[in-house]
Coordinates of C-alpha atoms in Angstrom, one line a residue:
Chain U
X166 CA 0.0 0.0 0.0
X167 CA 1.3 3.4 -0.9
X168 CA 0.0 6.5 0.8
X169 CA 0.5 9.8 -1.0
X170 CA -0.3 13.4 0.0
X171 CA -0.3 16.2 -2.5
X172 CA -0.5 19.7 -1.2
X173 CA -0.4 23.3 -2.4
X174 CA -2.7 26.3 -2.6
X175 CA -6.1 26.5 -4.4
X176 CA -5.7 27.0 -8.1
X177 CA -2.5 24.9 -8.5
X178 CA -4.5 21.8 -9.6
X179 CA -3.8 19.7 -6.5
X180 CA -7.2 18.0 -6.4
X181 CA -7.0 17.3 -10.1
X182 CA -3.5 15.9 -9.8
X183 CA -4.6 13.5 -7.0
X184 CA -7.5 12.3 -9.1
X185 CA -5.4 11.8 -12.2
X186 CA -2.9 9.8 -10.1
X187 CA -5.6 7.6 -8.6
X188 CA -7.3 7.1 -11.9
X189 CA -4.0 6.1 -13.5
X190 CA -3.5 3.6 -10.8
X191 CA -6.9 2.1 -11.5
X192 CA -5.9 1.8 -15.2
X193 CA -2.8 0.0 -14.1
X194 CA -5.2 -2.6 -12.5
X195 CA -4.8 -1.4 -8.9
X196 CA -7.3 -0.2 -6.2
X197 CA -7.1 3.5 -5.6
X198 CA -8.8 6.3 -3.8
X199 CA -8.5 10.1 -3.7
X200 CA -9.9 12.6 -1.2
X201 CA -9.7 16.3 -2.0
X202 CA -9.7 18.8 0.9
X203 CA -10.1 22.5 0.3
X204 CA -11.5 25.6 1.9
X205 CA -14.6 27.4 0.8
X206 CA -12.6 29.9 -1.4
X207 CA -12.2 29.1 -5.1
X208 CA -8.5 30.2 -5.2
X209 CA -5.9 30.4 -2.5
X210 CA -5.9 28.6 0.8
X211 CA -4.4 25.3 1.7
X212 CA -5.4 22.5 -0.6
X213 CA -4.6 18.8 -0.1
X214 CA -5.3 15.6 -1.8
X215 CA -4.9 12.2 -0.1
X216 CA -4.3 9.3 -2.5
X217 CA -3.9 5.6 -1.7
X218 CA -2.8 3.0 -4.1
X219 CA -3.2 -0.6 -3.1
X220 CA -3.4 -4.2 -4.5
X221 CA -6.7 -4.9 -2.7
X222 CA -9.7 -3.0 -1.1
X223 CA -8.6 0.1 0.7
X224 CA -9.8 0.1 4.2
X225 CA -9.2 3.6 5.4
X226 CA -8.8 6.2 2.5
X227 CA -7.1 8.6 4.8
X228 CA -3.4 9.4 4.6
X229 CA -2.1 9.9 8.1
X230 CA 1.6 8.9 7.8
X231 CA 2.5 9.4 4.2
X232 CA 5.0 7.4 2.1
X233 CA 5.3 10.2 -0.3
X234 CA 4.6 14.0 -0.1
X235 CA 4.3 16.2 -3.2
X236 CA 4.3 19.8 -2.1
X237 CA 3.7 22.9 -4.2
X238 CA 3.4 25.5 -1.5
X239 CA 5.3 26.4 1.6
X240 CA 2.2 26.2 3.8
X241 CA 1.5 22.7 2.7
X242 CA 5.1 21.6 3.0
X243 CA 5.3 23.0 6.6
X244 CA 2.1 21.4 7.6
X245 CA 2.8 17.9 6.3
X246 CA 6.6 17.2 6.0
X247 CA 6.7 16.0 9.6
X248 CA 4.0 13.5 8.8
X249 CA 6.0 11.7 6.1
X250 CA 7.5 8.4 7.2
X251 CA 11.3 8.7 7.8
X252 CA 11.8 6.1 5.0
X253 CA 9.5 8.2 2.7
X254 CA 10.1 10.6 -0.1
X255 CA 9.3 14.3 -0.6
X256 CA 9.1 16.1 -4.0
X257 CA 8.8 19.8 -3.5
X258 CA 8.5 22.8 -5.8
X259 CA 11.8 24.6 -5.6
X260 CA 10.6 28.1 -6.5
X261 CA 8.0 28.2 -3.7
X262 CA 9.5 26.2 -0.8
X263 CA 12.4 26.5 1.5
X264 CA 12.9 22.9 2.7
X265 CA 13.6 21.6 6.1
X266 CA 15.8 18.6 7.0
X267 CA 14.5 15.4 5.6
X268 CA 16.5 12.3 4.5
X269 CA 15.2 11.8 1.0
X270 CA 13.8 14.8 -0.8
X271 CA 14.2 16.4 -4.2
X272 CA 13.7 20.0 -5.4
X273 CA 11.7 20.1 -8.6
X274 CA 11.4 23.4 -10.4
X275 CA 8.1 22.4 -11.9
X276 CA 6.5 25.9 -12.0
X277 CA 9.5 27.5 -13.7
X278 CA 9.7 24.6 -16.3
X279 CA 6.0 25.0 -17.0
X280 CA 6.5 28.7 -17.7
X281 CA 9.7 28.4 -19.8
X282 CA 8.8 25.3 -21.8
X283 CA 5.0 25.3 -22.0
X284 CA 4.2 29.0 -21.3
X285 CA 1.7 27.8 -18.8
X286 CA 1.2 28.9 -15.2
X287 CA -0.9 25.9 -14.3
X288 CA 0.7 22.7 -15.3
X289 CA 3.2 22.5 -12.5
X290 CA 1.0 19.8 -11.1
X291 CA 1.4 17.6 -14.1
X292 CA 5.1 18.1 -14.3
X293 CA 5.3 16.9 -10.7
X294 CA 3.2 13.8 -11.6
X295 CA 5.6 13.0 -14.4
X296 CA 8.6 13.3 -12.1
X297 CA 6.7 11.2 -9.5
X298 CA 6.1 8.5 -12.0
X299 CA 9.7 8.3 -13.1
X300 CA 11.2 8.1 -9.7
X301 CA 8.6 5.9 -8.0
X302 CA 7.4 3.7 -10.8
X303 CA 4.1 3.4 -8.8
X304 CA 2.1 4.4 -11.9
X305 CA 3.0 4.1 -15.5
X306 CA 3.5 7.2 -17.7
X307 CA 1.1 5.6 -20.2
X308 CA -1.7 5.4 -17.6
X309 CA -1.1 9.0 -16.5
X310 CA -1.5 10.2 -20.0
X311 CA -4.7 8.1 -20.5
X312 CA -6.0 9.5 -17.2
X313 CA -5.5 13.1 -18.5
X314 CA -7.4 12.2 -21.7
X315 CA -10.3 10.7 -19.8
X316 CA -10.6 13.5 -17.2
X317 CA -9.4 16.8 -18.6
X318 CA -11.4 18.8 -21.1
X319 CA -10.1 18.4 -24.6
X320 CA -9.0 22.1 -24.7
X321 CA -6.3 21.4 -22.1
X322 CA -5.4 17.8 -22.8
X323 CA -2.3 18.5 -24.9
X324 CA -0.6 20.9 -22.5
X325 CA -1.2 18.6 -19.6
X326 CA 0.2 15.6 -21.4
X327 CA 3.2 17.6 -22.4
X328 CA 3.6 18.5 -18.7
X329 CA 3.6 14.8 -17.7
X330 CA 6.2 14.0 -20.4
X331 CA 8.5 16.8 -19.5
X332 CA 8.3 15.9 -15.8
X333 CA 9.0 12.3 -16.6
X334 CA 12.1 13.1 -18.8
X335 CA 13.6 16.3 -17.4
X336 CA 14.6 15.6 -13.8
X337 CA 16.3 12.2 -14.1
X338 CA 19.7 13.8 -13.5
X339 CA 18.4 15.4 -10.3
X340 CA 17.2 12.0 -9.0
X341 CA 20.5 10.4 -9.8
X342 CA 22.4 13.1 -8.0
Chain P
X177 CA -42.9 -6.0 -7.9
X178 CA -39.3 -7.2 -8.1
X179 CA -37.8 -7.2 -11.5
X180 CA -34.3 -7.4 -13.1
X181 CA -33.3 -4.6 -15.4
X182 CA -30.2 -3.7 -17.4
X183 CA -27.9 -1.1 -15.8
X184 CA -28.0 2.3 -17.4
X185 CA -24.2 2.8 -17.4
X186 CA -22.2 0.3 -19.5
X187 CA -21.1 -2.5 -17.2
X188 CA -17.4 -2.0 -16.3
X189 CA -15.2 -0.4 -13.6
X190 CA -15.5 3.3 -13.1
X191 CA -13.6 5.9 -11.1
X192 CA -16.1 8.3 -9.7
X193 CA -17.1 10.6 -6.9
X194 CA -19.6 9.2 -4.4
X195 CA -22.1 11.9 -5.2
X196 CA -22.1 11.1 -8.9
X197 CA -22.3 7.4 -8.2
X198 CA -25.4 8.1 -6.1
X199 CA -27.1 10.0 -8.9
X200 CA -26.3 7.2 -11.4
X201 CA -27.6 4.7 -8.9
X202 CA -30.9 6.7 -8.7
X203 CA -31.2 6.7 -12.5
X204 CA -30.5 3.0 -12.7
X205 CA -33.2 2.3 -10.1
X206 CA -35.7 4.2 -12.2
X207 CA -35.7 7.6 -10.7
X208 CA -37.3 10.0 -13.2
X209 CA -38.1 13.0 -11.1
X210 CA -35.7 15.1 -9.0
X211 CA -36.7 18.3 -7.1
X212 CA -34.0 20.0 -5.1
X213 CA -32.2 23.0 -3.8
X214 CA -28.4 22.9 -4.0
X215 CA -26.3 22.7 -0.8
X216 CA -22.7 21.7 -0.1
X217 CA -21.6 18.9 0.1
X218 CA -24.5 17.3 -1.8
X219 CA -24.7 19.7 -4.8
X220 CA -22.9 17.4 -7.3
X221 CA -25.9 15.0 -7.0
X222 CA -28.3 17.7 -8.1
X223 CA -25.9 19.0 -10.8
X224 CA -25.5 15.5 -12.3
X225 CA -29.3 14.9 -12.2
X226 CA -29.9 18.1 -14.0
X227 CA -27.8 16.9 -16.9
X228 CA -28.8 13.2 -16.9
X229 CA -32.5 13.3 -16.2
X230 CA -33.5 14.9 -19.4
X231 CA -31.3 12.4 -21.3
X232 CA -33.4 9.5 -19.9
X233 CA -36.8 11.1 -20.3
X234 CA -37.0 12.3 -16.7
X235 CA -37.9 15.7 -15.2
X236 CA -35.5 17.9 -13.2
X237 CA -36.8 20.8 -11.1
X238 CA -34.8 23.3 -9.2
X239 CA -37.1 24.5 -6.5
X240 CA -37.0 27.7 -4.4
X241 CA -36.1 25.9 -1.2
X242 CA -36.0 22.5 0.5
X243 CA -39.6 22.6 1.7
X244 CA -40.8 23.1 -1.8
X245 CA -38.4 20.4 -3.0
X246 CA -39.8 17.7 -0.8
X247 CA -43.4 18.7 -1.4
X248 CA -42.9 18.7 -5.1
X249 CA -41.4 15.2 -5.1
X250 CA -44.3 13.9 -3.0
X251 CA -46.6 15.2 -5.6
X252 CA -44.5 13.6 -8.4
X253 CA -44.5 10.3 -6.5
X254 CA -48.3 10.3 -6.4
X255 CA -48.2 11.0 -10.2
X256 CA -46.4 7.6 -10.4
X257 CA -42.8 8.6 -10.7
X258 CA -39.8 7.3 -8.7
X259 CA -38.5 10.4 -7.0
X260 CA -35.4 11.7 -5.2
X261 CA -33.9 14.8 -3.6
X262 CA -30.5 15.4 -2.0
X263 CA -29.5 17.9 0.7
X264 CA -27.4 18.4 3.7
X265 CA -28.1 19.2 7.4
X266 CA -29.8 22.7 7.1
X267 CA -31.9 21.6 4.2
X268 CA -32.7 18.2 5.8
X269 CA -34.1 20.1 8.8
X270 CA -36.4 22.0 6.5
X271 CA -37.5 18.8 4.8
X272 CA -38.6 17.0 8.0
X273 CA -42.2 18.2 7.9
X274 CA -42.5 16.9 4.4
X275 CA -40.9 13.6 5.4
X276 CA -43.5 13.2 8.1
X277 CA -46.2 13.9 5.5
X278 CA -44.7 11.2 3.2
X279 CA -44.7 8.8 6.1
X280 CA -48.4 9.5 6.9
X281 CA -49.4 9.4 3.2
X282 CA -47.2 6.3 2.6
X283 CA -45.4 8.1 -0.3
X284 CA -42.3 6.4 -1.7
X285 CA -39.4 8.8 -2.0
X286 CA -35.7 8.9 -1.5
X287 CA -33.9 11.6 0.5
X288 CA -30.1 11.8 0.4
X289 CA -28.6 13.6 3.4
X290 CA -24.9 14.2 2.9
X291 CA -24.0 15.1 6.5
X292 CA -21.7 18.0 7.2
X293 CA -20.5 19.6 10.4
X294 CA -23.3 21.4 12.2
X295 CA -25.4 22.5 14.0
X296 CA -26.9 25.2 11.8
X297 CA -24.7 26.2 8.9
X298 CA -21.7 24.9 10.8
X299 CA -18.8 24.0 8.5
X300 CA -20.3 23.5 5.0
X301 CA -17.4 21.6 3.5
X302 CA -16.5 19.5 6.5
X303 CA -17.8 16.0 7.3
X304 CA -19.9 14.8 10.3
X305 CA -22.4 12.1 11.2
X306 CA -24.6 14.4 13.3
X307 CA -28.0 13.6 11.7
X308 CA -28.4 10.0 12.8
X309 CA -31.0 10.7 15.4
X310 CA -32.6 13.5 13.4
X311 CA -33.1 11.0 10.5
X312 CA -34.8 8.6 12.9
X313 CA -36.9 11.1 15.1
X314 CA -36.8 14.4 13.2
X315 CA -40.3 14.2 11.8
X316 CA -43.0 14.7 14.5
X317 CA -45.4 12.0 15.6
X318 CA -44.6 8.4 16.2
X319 CA -43.4 6.9 13.0
X320 CA -40.8 4.8 11.2
X321 CA -38.5 5.5 8.3
X322 CA -35.6 3.6 6.7
X323 CA -32.1 5.0 6.7
X324 CA -29.0 3.5 5.0
X325 CA -25.4 4.4 5.5
X326 CA -22.9 4.0 2.7
X327 CA -19.2 3.5 3.3
X328 CA -17.8 3.6 -0.2
X329 CA -18.4 4.9 -3.7
X330 CA -19.6 1.5 -4.6
X331 CA -22.3 1.7 -1.9
X332 CA -23.3 5.3 -2.9
X333 CA -24.4 3.5 -6.1
X334 CA -25.7 0.2 -4.7
X335 CA -27.5 1.6 -1.6
X336 CA -29.2 4.4 -3.6
X337 CA -30.7 1.6 -5.7
X338 CA -31.6 -0.3 -2.5
X339 CA -33.1 2.9 -1.0
X340 CA -35.5 3.1 -4.0
X341 CA -36.4 -0.6 -3.7
X342 CA -37.2 -0.3 0.1
X343 CA -39.1 2.9 -0.5
X344 CA -41.2 1.4 -3.3
X345 CA -41.8 -1.9 -1.5
X346 CA -42.8 -0.5 1.9
X347 CA -44.2 2.9 0.7
X348 CA -42.0 4.8 3.2
X349 CA -39.5 7.7 2.8
X350 CA -36.0 6.2 2.7
X351 CA -33.0 8.2 3.7
X352 CA -29.5 7.7 2.3
X353 CA -27.5 9.0 5.2
X354 CA -24.2 9.7 3.6
X355 CA -21.4 12.0 4.9
X356 CA -19.1 14.5 3.2
X357 CA -16.2 12.1 3.0
X358 CA -18.0 9.3 1.2
X359 CA -19.8 11.8 -1.0
X360 CA -16.6 13.5 -2.2
X361 CA -14.4 10.4 -2.1
X362 CA -13.3 9.3 -5.5
X363 CA -12.5 5.6 -6.0
X364 CA -13.2 2.8 -8.4
X365 CA -16.5 0.9 -8.4
X366 CA -18.1 -1.7 -10.5
X367 CA -21.3 -1.4 -12.5
X368 CA -22.8 -4.9 -13.1
X369 CA -24.7 -5.7 -16.3
X370 CA -28.0 -6.1 -14.4
X371 CA -29.6 -4.9 -11.2
X372 CA -32.6 -5.9 -9.2
X373 CA -35.2 -3.2 -8.8
X374 CA -38.6 -3.1 -7.1
X375 CA -41.5 -1.2 -8.6
X376 CA -44.5 -0.3 -6.4
X377 CA -47.8 -2.1 -6.8
X378 CA -50.1 0.3 -8.7
X379 CA -53.1 -2.0 -8.7
X380 CA -56.4 0.0 -8.7
X381 CA -57.9 -0.4 -5.3
X382 CA -60.6 1.3 -3.3
X383 CA -58.4 1.0 -0.2
X384 CA -55.0 2.5 -0.9
X385 CA -54.5 3.2 2.8
X386 CA -55.3 0.0 4.5
X387 CA -54.7 -3.8 4.5
X388 CA -56.3 -6.8 6.3
X389 CA -52.9 -7.5 7.9
X390 CA -51.8 -5.1 10.7
X391 CA -48.3 -4.9 9.0
X392 CA -49.3 -4.8 5.4
X393 CA -48.4 -2.4 2.6
X394 CA -51.4 -1.5 0.4
X395 CA -51.2 -1.0 -3.4
X396 CA -50.7 2.6 -4.5
X397 CA -52.6 3.6 -7.6
X398 CA -51.4 7.0 -8.9
X399 CA -53.3 10.1 -10.0
X400 CA -54.8 9.8 -13.4
X401 CA -55.2 6.0 -13.2
X402 CA -58.9 6.2 -12.3
X403 CA -58.8 5.6 -8.6
X404 CA -60.7 8.1 -6.5
X405 CA -57.7 9.2 -4.5
X406 CA -57.8 11.2 -1.3
X407 CA -54.3 11.9 0.0
X408 CA -54.1 13.6 3.4
X409 CA -51.6 14.1 6.2
X410 CA -54.5 13.9 8.7
X411 CA -55.5 10.6 10.1
X412 CA -57.5 8.6 7.5
X413 CA -59.1 5.3 7.1
X414 CA -58.3 2.7 4.5
X415 CA -60.2 4.7 1.8
X416 CA -58.3 7.9 2.6
X417 CA -61.2 9.6 4.3
X418 CA -60.2 11.9 7.1
X419 CA -61.0 10.6 10.6
X420 CA -59.6 13.1 12.9
X421 CA -61.4 12.1 16.1
X422 CA -61.7 8.3 15.8
X423 CA -59.3 6.6 18.2
X424 CA -59.6 3.2 16.5
X425 CA -58.6 4.6 13.1
X426 CA -55.7 6.5 14.6
X427 CA -54.5 3.4 16.4
X428 CA -54.9 1.1 13.4
X429 CA -53.1 3.5 11.1
X430 CA -50.1 4.4 13.3
X431 CA -49.7 0.7 14.3
X432 CA -49.6 -0.4 10.7
X433 CA -47.2 2.5 9.7
X434 CA -44.8 1.2 12.4
X435 CA -45.3 -2.6 12.0
X436 CA -45.0 -2.6 8.2
X437 CA -41.3 -1.7 9.0
X438 CA -40.7 -3.5 12.3
X439 CA -42.1 -6.8 11.2
X440 CA -39.9 -6.8 8.1
X441 CA -36.6 -6.1 9.7
X442 CA -35.2 -9.3 8.4
X443 CA -35.6 -8.0 4.9
X444 CA -34.6 -4.3 5.6
X445 CA -31.7 -4.6 8.1
X446 CA -28.4 -5.0 6.4
X447 CA -25.2 -5.5 8.3
X448 CA -21.7 -6.8 7.6
X449 CA -19.4 -8.6 10.0
X450 CA -15.7 -8.8 9.9
X451 CA -14.0 -11.2 12.4
X452 CA -16.9 -10.9 14.8
X453 CA -17.0 -14.6 15.9
X454 CA -15.7 -14.7 19.5
X455 CA -14.4 -11.1 19.2
X456 CA -13.2 -9.8 22.6
X457 CA -13.0 -6.2 21.2
X458 CA -16.0 -5.4 19.1
X459 CA -16.2 -2.2 17.0
X460 CA -19.6 -1.1 15.9
X461 CA -19.6 1.5 13.2
X462 CA -21.3 2.8 10.0
X463 CA -20.4 5.0 7.0
X464 CA -16.9 6.4 6.7
X465 CA -16.2 5.7 10.4
X466 CA -16.5 2.0 9.6
X467 CA -13.7 2.3 7.0
X468 CA -11.3 3.6 9.7
X469 CA -12.6 0.9 12.1
X470 CA -12.0 -1.8 9.5
X471 CA -8.4 -0.6 9.1
X472 CA -7.9 -0.7 12.9
X473 CA -9.4 -4.2 13.2
X474 CA -7.2 -5.5 10.4
X475 CA -4.2 -4.0 12.1
X476 CA -5.2 -5.5 15.5
X477 CA -5.8 -8.9 14.0
X478 CA -2.3 -8.8 12.6
X479 CA -1.0 -8.4 16.1
X480 CA -3.1 -11.4 17.2
X481 CA -5.6 -9.2 19.1
X482 CA -9.1 -10.7 19.0
X483 CA -10.9 -7.7 17.4
X484 CA -14.0 -7.6 15.2
X485 CA -16.2 -5.1 13.3
X486 CA -19.9 -5.1 13.0
X487 CA -20.9 -2.6 10.3
X488 CA -24.4 -1.2 10.1
X489 CA -25.5 -0.6 6.5
X490 CA -29.1 -0.2 7.5
X491 CA -29.1 2.1 10.6
X492 CA -32.9 2.5 10.9
X493 CA -34.6 0.3 11.7
X494 CA -31.8 -0.9 14.0
X495 CA -30.9 -4.6 14.0
X496 CA -30.8 -5.5 17.7
X497 CA -30.4 -9.3 17.2
X498 CA -27.2 -9.1 15.2
X499 CA -25.7 -6.7 17.8
X500 CA -26.5 -9.1 20.6
X501 CA -25.0 -12.1 18.7
X502 CA -21.7 -10.3 17.9
X503 CA -21.4 -8.9 21.4
X504 CA -21.7 -12.2 23.1
X505 CA -18.0 -12.6 24.0
X506 CA -17.0 -8.9 23.8
X507 CA -15.2 -7.5 26.8
X508 CA -15.4 -4.0 25.3
X509 CA -17.5 -2.5 22.6
X510 CA -16.3 0.6 20.8
X511 CA -18.5 2.9 18.8
X512 CA -16.6 5.5 16.8
X513 CA -18.9 8.2 15.4
X514 CA -18.5 11.7 13.9
X515 CA -20.8 13.1 16.5
X516 CA -20.9 13.4 20.3
X517 CA -22.4 9.9 20.6
X518 CA -25.7 9.1 18.9
X519 CA -26.0 5.5 17.7
X520 CA -24.0 4.5 20.8
X521 CA -27.1 5.4 22.8
X522 CA -29.0 2.7 21.0
X523 CA -26.2 0.2 21.6
X524 CA -26.0 1.1 25.4
X525 CA -29.7 0.5 25.6
X526 CA -29.6 -2.9 24.0
X527 CA -26.5 -4.0 25.9
X528 CA -27.0 -2.5 29.3
X529 CA -24.6 -4.9 31.1
X530 CA -21.7 -4.6 28.8
X531 CA -18.9 -2.0 28.6
X532 CA -19.8 0.2 25.7
X533 CA -17.3 3.0 24.9
X534 CA -18.2 5.9 22.6
X535 CA -15.4 7.3 20.4
X536 CA -16.9 10.7 19.5
X537 CA -15.3 13.2 17.1
X538 CA -16.7 16.6 16.2
X539 CA -13.8 18.5 14.7
X540 CA -15.1 18.8 11.2
X541 CA -12.7 15.9 10.3
X542 CA -13.3 12.3 9.7
X543 CA -12.4 9.8 12.4
X544 CA -9.0 8.4 11.5
X545 CA -7.6 5.0 12.5
X546 CA -5.3 6.8 14.9
X547 CA -8.2 8.3 16.7
X548 CA -9.7 4.9 17.3
X549 CA -6.4 3.2 18.3
X550 CA -5.8 5.9 20.9
X551 CA -9.0 5.1 22.7
X552 CA -8.5 1.3 22.2
X553 CA -5.1 1.4 23.9
X554 CA -6.7 2.7 27.1
X555 CA -8.9 -0.5 27.4
X556 CA -6.5 -3.1 26.1
X557 CA -4.3 -4.7 28.8

């Protein structure tokens, strides 16, 4: 069982990223669940998605101690980094977050890459998912892309898929380092 | 009448939000009228019905408030349709008068209450299980309703269908008592090729409000079918004629309204047991709290601790016999709920000589496995 927490602020696509991830896991033949948590405002404010991927029925869909944290905002990072298992993994957005001590964590410049390579302010989430898929191998890139096709309106499918592909390819050096 | 129909959705695995699965379950069960007023965290049900009902030849109505919503659907039910509405705490309170009217007039209807943190407007986006007793006792006068509690997206679909079936079979308002977590949870669920549905008996009869048996359910012809229908919330005899001062009629009617449910508990009461045989530590839970309890029980079993879970799928009417059976060897019974202790009162009443420990939580958060473990540790030597 893998417990994943994605966090950021409203508008970064945290809830969508959690759903794409869980949906992709289903396409890979696994059981998965996603819970989105957000405040009552449409943008801004702490937003979190709890995703569980398992081989059998998921008893509790809540992520208390996470195996993996994907953080796109300082507030989310600060709130959840201490709840990640010491053997776990953190991926954080380097332009937004000053990290604390943690054994295994990687700085991913997802937002800057989204801006420079895709001229988009909103696909940092997909770039993170691509990076996540490469380093963890928990979901396949193919299923992530199919998940985007099934869940994102056709107007934005292409840019989101590009985000996943860039995230998957671009940071392999960082992970090796 | 029981019948097997094809599912509306193509049979396969889906990844869906609980609220959407609920709406699809309603459509599969034959719901063709929805009247409602949107409220977080139930609004996706209404939104989805507004898109899907016209596609299947149904009628969708956005009403001016929840009182109008329930009254409108009672009318549509008497016009022969299978009907539903969805709401949350504040709207559910407004609907209670209508629910009582539906009980008295024996009108089949399904009400989805996606519970959120209250009282009053409380925390609109946060979960709770605070309406358990309100669902049971909220409408005035002595009465019975049926309430079901889903714990997964699969059950948001399956139990919505069951709610329609019970409602049609027993001519009683049936409440799907969901909570914000299950309603907004996204997970995979399976649509089977066929489902079993129950359509009310519409036989033309002169006595649509009485039966020979004291626990019977009379046929329900609808408006326009040719029956001379008198539908009233006041006490009425088997013909529907008002009898507001006759003690015999009042007694016969109220007795039947209760006994048609009480005497069919074997059919209505659904529970699930996990490792309850000889369980020393018994957890009794429902809805999302049962998911966390199940995680705890699995964990305890791995450490050789004799723990079991009794999950209530049907909350009302309450299945007393199964509780007594599962509690036979229990040293401690834990009841985790997202309220200050509601269903636990029922359990304490039924098991007066056993140690029953409530695990309440009213923080606008779900009960997590760690909340349950923390209390369990205090009672486990």
